[in-house]
Coordinates of C-alpha atoms in Angstrom, one line a residue:
M501 CA -42.9 9.2 5.7
K502 CA -41.3 12.3 5.9
S503 CA -38.3 11.3 7.5
S504 CA -37.4 8.2 4.2
K505 CA -37.9 11.6 2.1
L506 CA -35.3 13.6 4.2
V507 CA -32.8 10.5 4.2
S508 CA -33.7 9.8 0.0
V509 CA -32.7 13.7 -0.7
A510 CA -29.4 12.9 2.1
Y511 CA -28.7 10.1 -0.3
L512 CA -29.3 11.7 -3.4
F513 CA -27.0 14.9 -2.1
L514 CA -23.8 13.2 -0.6
P515 CA -22.5 12.5 -4.3
V516 CA -22.9 16.1 -5.6
M517 CA -21.4 17.3 -2.5
I518 CA -18.4 15.4 -3.5
F519 CA -18.7 16.5 -6.9
L520 CA -19.0 20.0 -6.4
I521 CA -16.1 20.6 -3.8
I522 CA -13.8 18.5 -6.6
F523 CA -14.4 20.2 -9.4
I524 CA -16.2 23.7 -8.6
S525 CA -13.2 25.7 -9.5
F526 CA -13.5 24.2 -13.6
L527 CA -17.3 25.1 -13.4
G528 CA -16.7 28.7 -14.2
E529 CA -13.4 29.7 -15.5
K530 CA -11.2 29.0 -18.2
K531 CA -8.6 26.2 -16.2
V532 CA -7.9 22.7 -17.8
L533 CA -8.1 20.0 -15.6
L534 CA -4.9 18.0 -16.3
T535 CA -5.7 15.5 -18.6
T536 CA -4.7 14.6 -22.7
D537 CA -3.2 16.5 -25.1
A538 CA -5.4 14.5 -27.7
L539 CA -8.5 15.0 -25.6
I540 CA -8.0 18.7 -25.1
R541 CA -7.5 18.7 -29.2
G542 CA -10.6 17.1 -28.8
A543 CA -12.7 19.2 -26.7
D544 CA -14.0 22.1 -28.7
Q545 CA -16.6 20.5 -31.2
S546 CA -19.6 20.8 -32.2
L547 CA -22.7 17.6 -31.9
V548 CA -22.3 17.4 -35.8
E549 CA -18.3 17.6 -35.7
T550 CA -18.8 15.0 -32.8
Y551 CA -21.2 12.6 -35.1
R552 CA -18.7 13.2 -38.0
K553 CA -15.6 11.9 -36.5
T554 CA -17.7 8.9 -34.7
T555 CA -19.1 7.4 -37.5
P556 CA -17.0 7.3 -40.3
N557 CA -16.9 3.7 -39.6
W558 CA -20.7 2.1 -39.5
K559 CA -21.0 -1.1 -41.2
P560 CA -24.8 -2.1 -41.8
Y561 CA -24.2 -5.7 -41.9
P562 CA -23.3 -6.7 -37.9
L563 CA -25.9 -7.3 -36.0
L564 CA -28.6 -4.8 -35.5
G565 CA -26.4 -1.9 -37.5
S566 CA -24.1 -2.7 -34.8
P567 CA -20.5 0.1 -35.2
K568 CA -17.8 -2.3 -36.3
G569 CA -14.5 -0.8 -35.5
G570 CA -16.0 2.4 -34.3
S571 CA -19.5 3.9 -31.7
I572 CA -20.9 6.5 -30.2
S573 CA -19.9 6.6 -27.0
T574 CA -21.7 8.5 -23.9
A575 CA -19.0 10.1 -23.3
N576 CA -19.7 11.2 -27.3
F577 CA -22.6 11.6 -26.8
F578 CA -22.5 14.3 -23.4
K579 CA -19.3 16.1 -25.5
G580 CA -22.1 16.8 -28.1
L581 CA -24.6 18.0 -26.2
C582 CA -21.7 20.6 -24.3
P583 CA -22.1 24.3 -25.9
E584 CA -18.0 24.2 -23.9
G585 CA -15.4 22.2 -24.8
I586 CA -13.0 23.3 -22.0
M587 CA -15.8 22.8 -19.6
W588 CA -16.8 18.8 -21.4
N589 CA -13.1 18.0 -20.5
N590 CA -12.8 19.1 -16.9
L591 CA -16.5 17.9 -16.1
I592 CA -17.2 14.9 -18.0
Q593 CA -15.6 12.1 -15.3
G594 CA -17.1 13.8 -12.9
A595 CA -20.0 14.2 -14.5
A596 CA -19.6 9.9 -14.8
C597 CA -19.0 9.5 -11.2
L598 CA -21.4 11.5 -10.1
L599 CA -24.1 9.0 -12.2
A600 CA -22.9 6.0 -11.4
S601 CA -22.5 6.9 -7.8
F602 CA -26.4 7.7 -7.6
A603 CA -26.8 4.3 -9.3
L604 CA -24.7 2.1 -6.5
I605 CA -27.3 4.5 -4.1
G606 CA -30.1 2.6 -5.7
W607 CA -28.3 -0.5 -5.3
F608 CA -27.5 -0.7 -1.7
R609 CA -30.8 1.6 -0.3
K610 CA -33.1 -1.8 -2.6
K611 CA -30.7 -4.0 0.5
Q612 CA -31.4 -1.8 2.7
I613 CA -27.8 -0.8 3.8
K614 CA -27.4 2.3 6.1
G615 CA -26.4 6.3 4.7
A616 CA -23.1 6.2 6.7
A617 CA -22.4 2.8 4.7
V618 CA -23.1 4.7 1.2
A619 CA -20.5 7.2 1.8
V620 CA -18.1 5.5 2.8
A621 CA -18.5 2.8 -0.7
L622 CA -19.2 5.9 -2.7
L623 CA -16.4 7.5 -1.9
A624 CA -14.5 3.9 -1.9
A625 CA -15.5 3.1 -5.4
F626 CA -15.6 6.1 -7.5
W627 CA -13.7 8.9 -6.6
V628 CA -10.5 8.2 -5.0
G629 CA -8.5 5.4 -6.3
S630 CA -7.6 4.0 -10.1
N631 CA -11.0 5.0 -11.0
F632 CA -11.2 8.8 -10.0
T633 CA -7.5 9.8 -11.2
L634 CA -7.5 7.7 -14.7
L635 CA -8.9 11.2 -15.5
Y636 CA -5.2 12.4 -15.7
A637 CA -4.6 9.6 -18.4
G638 CA -8.0 11.5 -20.4
H639 CA -9.8 8.1 -20.4
A640 CA -13.2 9.7 -20.1
N641 CA -15.6 6.0 -20.9
K642 CA -14.6 4.6 -18.1
P643 CA -16.2 6.2 -16.1
F644 CA -19.1 4.6 -17.8
V645 CA -18.5 1.4 -17.7
L646 CA -18.5 1.7 -13.8
L647 CA -22.0 2.9 -14.9
F648 CA -23.4 0.4 -16.6
F649 CA -21.6 -2.2 -14.5
V650 CA -23.1 -0.6 -11.8
F651 CA -26.7 -1.1 -13.5
S652 CA -26.1 -4.5 -14.0
L653 CA -25.6 -5.6 -10.1
I654 CA -29.6 -3.8 -10.3
A655 CA -30.3 -6.0 -13.0
A656 CA -29.3 -9.4 -11.6
G657 CA -31.3 -8.5 -8.2
R658 CA -33.9 -9.9 -9.8
P659 CA -33.2 -12.5 -12.4
R660 CA -36.3 -13.0 -14.3
W661 CA -36.1 -12.8 -17.8
T662 CA -36.8 -9.1 -18.0
G663 CA -34.0 -9.0 -16.0
A664 CA -31.8 -10.5 -18.4
L665 CA -32.5 -8.5 -20.5
V666 CA -32.2 -5.6 -19.1
W667 CA -28.4 -7.3 -17.5
G668 CA -27.2 -8.0 -21.0
G669 CA -27.9 -4.7 -22.8
C670 CA -26.2 -3.5 -19.7
V671 CA -23.5 -4.8 -20.6
G672 CA -23.1 -4.7 -23.9
L673 CA -23.3 -1.0 -23.3
M674 CA -20.1 -1.5 -21.5
F675 CA -18.7 -2.0 -25.0
T676 CA -19.3 0.6 -26.4
Q677 CA -17.2 2.0 -24.2
Q678 CA -13.9 0.6 -24.2
P679 CA -14.4 -2.8 -25.0
D680 CA -11.4 -4.5 -22.9
V681 CA -11.9 -2.8 -19.3
A682 CA -15.4 -3.7 -20.2
L683 CA -14.8 -7.3 -21.1
F684 CA -13.2 -7.4 -17.2
F685 CA -16.3 -5.9 -16.1
A686 CA -18.3 -7.9 -17.2
L687 CA -16.7 -11.0 -15.9
F688 CA -17.9 -10.4 -13.0
A689 CA -20.9 -9.1 -13.3
G690 CA -21.4 -12.6 -15.0
A691 CA -20.5 -14.4 -12.1
Y692 CA -23.0 -12.2 -9.8
L693 CA -25.5 -13.4 -12.3
I694 CA -25.3 -17.0 -11.5
F695 CA -24.5 -16.2 -7.8
R696 CA -28.2 -14.0 -7.8
L697 CA -29.9 -17.5 -9.6
W698 CA -27.8 -19.6 -7.4
K699 CA -29.2 -17.9 -4.0
E700 CA -33.0 -17.3 -6.3
Q701 CA -33.5 -20.8 -7.5
G702 CA -31.0 -23.0 -5.7
C703 CA -28.5 -25.6 -7.9
K704 CA -30.7 -25.6 -10.8
P705 CA -28.4 -25.1 -14.0
L706 CA -31.2 -25.6 -16.6
K707 CA -33.6 -24.0 -14.9
W708 CA -30.6 -20.9 -15.5
L709 CA -30.7 -20.8 -18.6
K710 CA -34.1 -19.0 -18.9
V711 CA -32.5 -16.1 -17.4
L712 CA -28.6 -16.6 -19.4
V713 CA -29.6 -17.7 -23.0
P714 CA -31.6 -14.2 -23.7
A715 CA -28.7 -11.8 -21.3
M716 CA -25.9 -13.5 -23.1
V717 CA -27.4 -12.7 -26.2
I718 CA -28.4 -9.3 -25.7
A719 CA -25.3 -8.7 -24.4
F720 CA -24.2 -10.3 -27.5
L721 CA -25.9 -7.5 -29.7
F722 CA -24.4 -4.7 -28.4
A723 CA -21.0 -5.7 -27.8
A724 CA -21.0 -7.3 -31.4
G725 CA -19.1 -4.8 -33.1
P726 CA -17.0 -3.5 -30.3
L727 CA -15.8 -6.8 -30.8
L728 CA -15.2 -7.4 -34.5
G729 CA -13.5 -3.3 -34.3
G730 CA -11.1 -4.5 -32.0
Y731 CA -10.4 -7.4 -33.4
K732 CA -10.3 -6.4 -36.3
T733 CA -7.6 -2.9 -35.0
H734 CA -5.9 -4.8 -32.0
V735 CA -6.2 -8.7 -32.1
K736 CA -5.1 -9.1 -35.2
G737 CA -2.0 -7.7 -34.4
A738 CA -1.0 -9.3 -31.2
A739 CA -2.0 -12.3 -33.2
Q740 CA 1.1 -11.9 -35.5
M741 CA 3.5 -11.0 -33.1
Q742 CA 2.7 -14.6 -30.9
T743 CA 3.5 -16.4 -34.6
E744 CA 6.8 -13.9 -34.0
N745 CA 8.1 -13.9 -30.8
K746 CA 5.6 -15.8 -27.5
Q747 CA 7.8 -14.3 -25.2
A748 CA 7.9 -10.9 -26.9
K749 CA 3.7 -11.3 -27.2
W750 CA 4.2 -12.0 -23.0
D751 CA 5.2 -9.2 -22.3
Y752 CA 3.7 -6.7 -24.7
V753 CA 0.1 -7.6 -22.8
T754 CA 1.4 -7.8 -18.9
Q755 CA 3.6 -4.6 -18.9
W756 CA 1.6 -3.0 -16.9
S757 CA 0.7 -5.6 -14.5
F758 CA 0.3 -4.2 -10.8
P759 CA 3.3 -5.1 -8.5
P760 CA 2.1 -6.7 -5.1
E761 CA 4.6 -5.0 -3.1
E762 CA 2.9 -1.6 -3.6
M763 CA -0.4 -2.5 -2.0
I764 CA 0.4 -0.1 0.7
A765 CA 0.0 2.5 -1.8
F766 CA -3.5 1.7 -0.8
V767 CA -3.5 2.7 2.6
A768 CA -0.5 4.3 2.5
P769 CA -0.4 7.9 0.2
G770 CA 2.5 8.6 -2.0
Y771 CA 4.1 5.8 -1.0
T772 CA 5.8 5.1 -4.0
G773 CA 5.5 8.7 -5.7
W774 CA 2.1 9.9 -7.5
R775 CA 3.0 10.2 -11.4
S776 CA 5.9 9.5 -13.8
N777 CA 8.1 12.3 -14.0
E778 CA 5.8 14.5 -11.1
P779 CA 8.8 17.3 -9.9
E780 CA 7.5 16.6 -6.4
G781 CA 7.2 13.3 -6.2
P782 CA 8.0 11.3 -8.9
Y783 CA 6.5 7.0 -9.4
W784 CA 9.6 4.8 -8.4
G785 CA 7.9 1.7 -8.6
R786 CA 8.6 -1.1 -11.2
M787 CA 4.4 -1.3 -13.1
G788 CA 4.7 -0.5 -16.8
R789 CA 8.0 -1.3 -17.0
S790 CA 9.6 -2.6 -19.8
A791 CA 11.1 -5.8 -20.5
G792 CA 14.5 -6.4 -19.4
W793 CA 15.3 -2.8 -19.3
E794 CA 17.1 -3.7 -15.9
Q795 CA 19.9 -5.2 -18.8
T796 CA 19.0 -3.0 -21.5
R797 CA 18.0 0.4 -20.2
Q798 CA 15.7 0.6 -22.9
G799 CA 11.8 1.4 -22.6
F800 CA 10.9 2.3 -19.7
Q801 CA 11.6 2.5 -15.9
N802 CA 8.0 2.6 -15.4
F803 CA 5.0 4.5 -16.4
K804 CA 2.5 5.0 -14.3
L805 CA -0.4 8.3 -14.1
E806 CA -2.9 7.2 -11.6
S807 CA -2.8 6.8 -7.9
T808 CA -3.9 3.7 -6.4
Y809 CA -4.6 4.8 -3.1
L810 CA -8.1 4.0 -1.8
G811 CA -7.6 5.2 2.2
F812 CA -7.1 2.9 5.5
I813 CA -11.1 3.2 6.2
P814 CA -12.2 1.3 3.2
V815 CA -9.3 -1.2 3.5
A816 CA -10.0 -1.9 7.2
F817 CA -13.9 -2.0 7.1
A818 CA -14.0 -4.6 3.6
L819 CA -11.2 -6.9 6.0
F820 CA -14.1 -5.7 8.8
A821 CA -17.2 -7.2 6.7
L822 CA -15.3 -10.7 6.4
F823 CA -14.3 -11.6 9.8
S824 CA -18.3 -10.7 11.0
C825 CA -20.1 -11.9 8.3
R826 CA -19.7 -15.6 10.1
R827 CA -22.9 -15.3 11.6
S828 CA -24.6 -12.1 9.2
E829 CA -27.7 -13.1 7.3
R830 CA -25.7 -11.3 4.7
R831 CA -22.7 -14.1 4.9
A832 CA -23.5 -15.5 1.4
E833 CA -23.1 -11.5 -0.4
I834 CA -20.3 -10.9 1.9
L835 CA -18.1 -14.3 0.8
F836 CA -18.8 -13.8 -2.9
W837 CA -17.2 -10.0 -3.1
G838 CA -14.9 -10.9 -0.6
G839 CA -14.1 -13.7 -3.4
A840 CA -14.4 -11.3 -6.2
T841 CA -12.6 -8.4 -4.5
L842 CA -8.9 -10.8 -4.4
V843 CA -9.6 -12.7 -7.7
A844 CA -9.5 -8.7 -9.4
L845 CA -6.4 -8.1 -7.4
L846 CA -5.1 -11.0 -7.7
L847 CA -5.4 -10.7 -11.9
A848 CA -4.4 -7.3 -11.5
F849 CA -1.1 -8.6 -10.5
G850 CA -0.9 -10.4 -13.8
K851 CA 2.4 -11.3 -14.6
F852 CA 3.7 -11.1 -10.8
F853 CA 1.0 -13.7 -10.4
P854 CA 2.1 -17.6 -11.2
L855 CA -1.5 -18.4 -12.3
Y856 CA -2.1 -15.1 -14.1
S857 CA -0.7 -17.1 -17.3
L858 CA -3.7 -20.1 -17.4
F859 CA -6.2 -16.3 -17.4
Y860 CA -3.8 -15.7 -20.5
K861 CA -4.5 -18.8 -22.8
L862 CA -8.2 -17.9 -22.3
P863 CA -9.4 -16.4 -26.1
V864 CA -9.4 -12.8 -26.7
V865 CA -8.2 -12.4 -23.1
N866 CA -4.4 -12.7 -24.8
N867 CA -4.9 -9.8 -26.7
I868 CA -6.2 -7.3 -23.5
R869 CA -2.5 -5.1 -23.0
N870 CA -2.6 -4.4 -19.3
P871 CA -3.9 -6.5 -16.1
N872 CA -3.4 -3.7 -14.2
K873 CA -6.9 -2.9 -15.6
F874 CA -8.0 -5.4 -13.2
L875 CA -7.9 -3.0 -10.6
Q876 CA -10.5 -0.8 -11.5
V877 CA -12.8 -4.3 -10.6
F878 CA -11.0 -4.1 -7.4
Q879 CA -11.8 -0.7 -6.3
V880 CA -15.3 -1.3 -7.1
C881 CA -15.9 -4.9 -5.1
L882 CA -13.5 -3.7 -2.0
A883 CA -16.4 -0.4 -2.5
I884 CA -19.1 -2.8 -1.8
L885 CA -17.1 -4.6 0.6
T886 CA -17.0 -1.4 2.6
A887 CA -20.8 -1.0 2.9
Y888 CA -21.0 -4.3 4.6
G889 CA -18.5 -3.9 6.4
V890 CA -19.3 -0.2 7.9
D891 CA -23.2 -1.1 8.1
A892 CA -22.3 -4.6 10.5
L893 CA -21.0 -2.1 12.6
F894 CA -23.7 0.0 12.6
S895 CA -26.0 -2.8 12.6
Q896 CA -24.8 -4.0 16.2
K897 CA -24.7 -1.2 18.0
S898 CA -28.6 -0.6 16.8
K899 CA -29.3 -3.9 18.2
V900 CA -28.1 -3.6 21.4
K901 CA -29.7 -0.8 21.9
S902 CA -33.6 -2.9 20.5
R903 CA -32.5 -5.6 22.9
K904 CA -32.2 -3.4 25.8
S905 CA -35.6 -2.1 25.1
E906 CA -37.0 -5.6 25.9
D907 CA -37.5 -5.5 21.6
L908 CA -36.5 -9.8 20.2
I909 CA -33.9 -9.3 18.1
P910 CA -32.1 -12.6 16.7
D911 CA -28.1 -13.5 17.6
A912 CA -27.8 -14.7 13.7
C913 CA -26.9 -10.2 12.9
L914 CA -24.8 -10.0 15.7
V915 CA -20.6 -9.1 15.4
T916 CA -19.1 -10.8 17.2
P917 CA -16.8 -10.3 19.6
D918 CA -13.5 -11.3 17.7
A919 CA -14.7 -9.6 15.0
K920 CA -15.3 -6.5 16.6
R921 CA -11.5 -7.6 17.9
F922 CA -10.3 -7.3 15.1
F923 CA -11.2 -3.7 13.9
W924 CA -10.0 -2.0 16.7
V925 CA -6.4 -3.8 16.0
L926 CA -7.3 -2.2 12.3
T927 CA -8.1 1.8 14.1
A928 CA -4.4 1.0 16.4
G929 CA -3.4 -0.2 12.7
L930 CA -4.2 3.0 10.9
G931 CA -2.6 5.5 14.3
I932 CA 0.4 3.7 13.4
L933 CA 0.7 4.7 9.9
V934 CA 0.4 8.6 11.4
L935 CA 3.0 8.0 13.3
C936 CA 5.3 7.1 10.8

């Protein structure tokens, strides 16, 4: 019992330690973390000012008084509570990553994933890559989308009508943070809920409706206001563009598509540069390039602020999870997250992926800019897959020890020799990258 409590404390201390290592220099001084001018201007404001700025678009007639055109997001709520604006600017995204880490720890604990696997997954999900370095662009609300997405996974773990209400609330709250990114995450949250229904109840779609209907209704009640406001602000203008020039709309919506050749940046930091106009390592890839730039030299040559670097270890363990799942009792979960990771990556390619044009034709989707936002979904899915990979390696070792003590452990959960060989091949690949 005592050791169990110590393990729980260690779980909670890990993300706190990461947070302090990264942000400790911004806790007590007047340093300003790199961000946008607009976010810095809005940092020093009181709770009353925050309320006044976020409520002018409140309309009482949408469902349950949900705000139309604006909402009091979680980031704005914390801004009102924070007595010092610069501190809020420096810490708000780190605080969101910290809360999301706690939530993911809870989800992994329910799945009995070991501590080392959780540690690697937390780093890969929230503290590197696009999900963390978007703080350079001042996107204060996006990390809270991740937080509510993880909460929706926890709620989907018990696909009953009570869990459906919680799931709907979590998904709906994602839309109050940033509707476009929330829609992309909601697609995967919905897929996971259906997957859990299939696991719990079998292939009985009519029976699933008892869970899906209340879940969707609650999600819509929360999301209706932000979606209607976003439609009024963005979609009508995009629709007008489509009537004038469909190609121009396609170029506009898909401008920030993730080039497939830049996947090497997942494991090779700075391979394509760090950020656009960064003096020590300017980004030289083609993400954000304006259509026809090669001929006209008009618009952007490229534009990128965040880093997509995840590290060789998370990517290797994610692949290891897929290769080690053939006889695993978690095979279905691993294959689901493997499929989700692949789909999110392909959708992030946007205009560079031939089938994206089919996805683009869906209602609402064809008015959301920047397919590279799917990289944020991809990163969380990959991190979950990474946890399964690390856990598979450690589980294999523990089961070998149990066999030596003559405990009867079934073969079904053991990692196959082929999977072990694959892992060491990837480790050799890491060595080659280091030498390069």
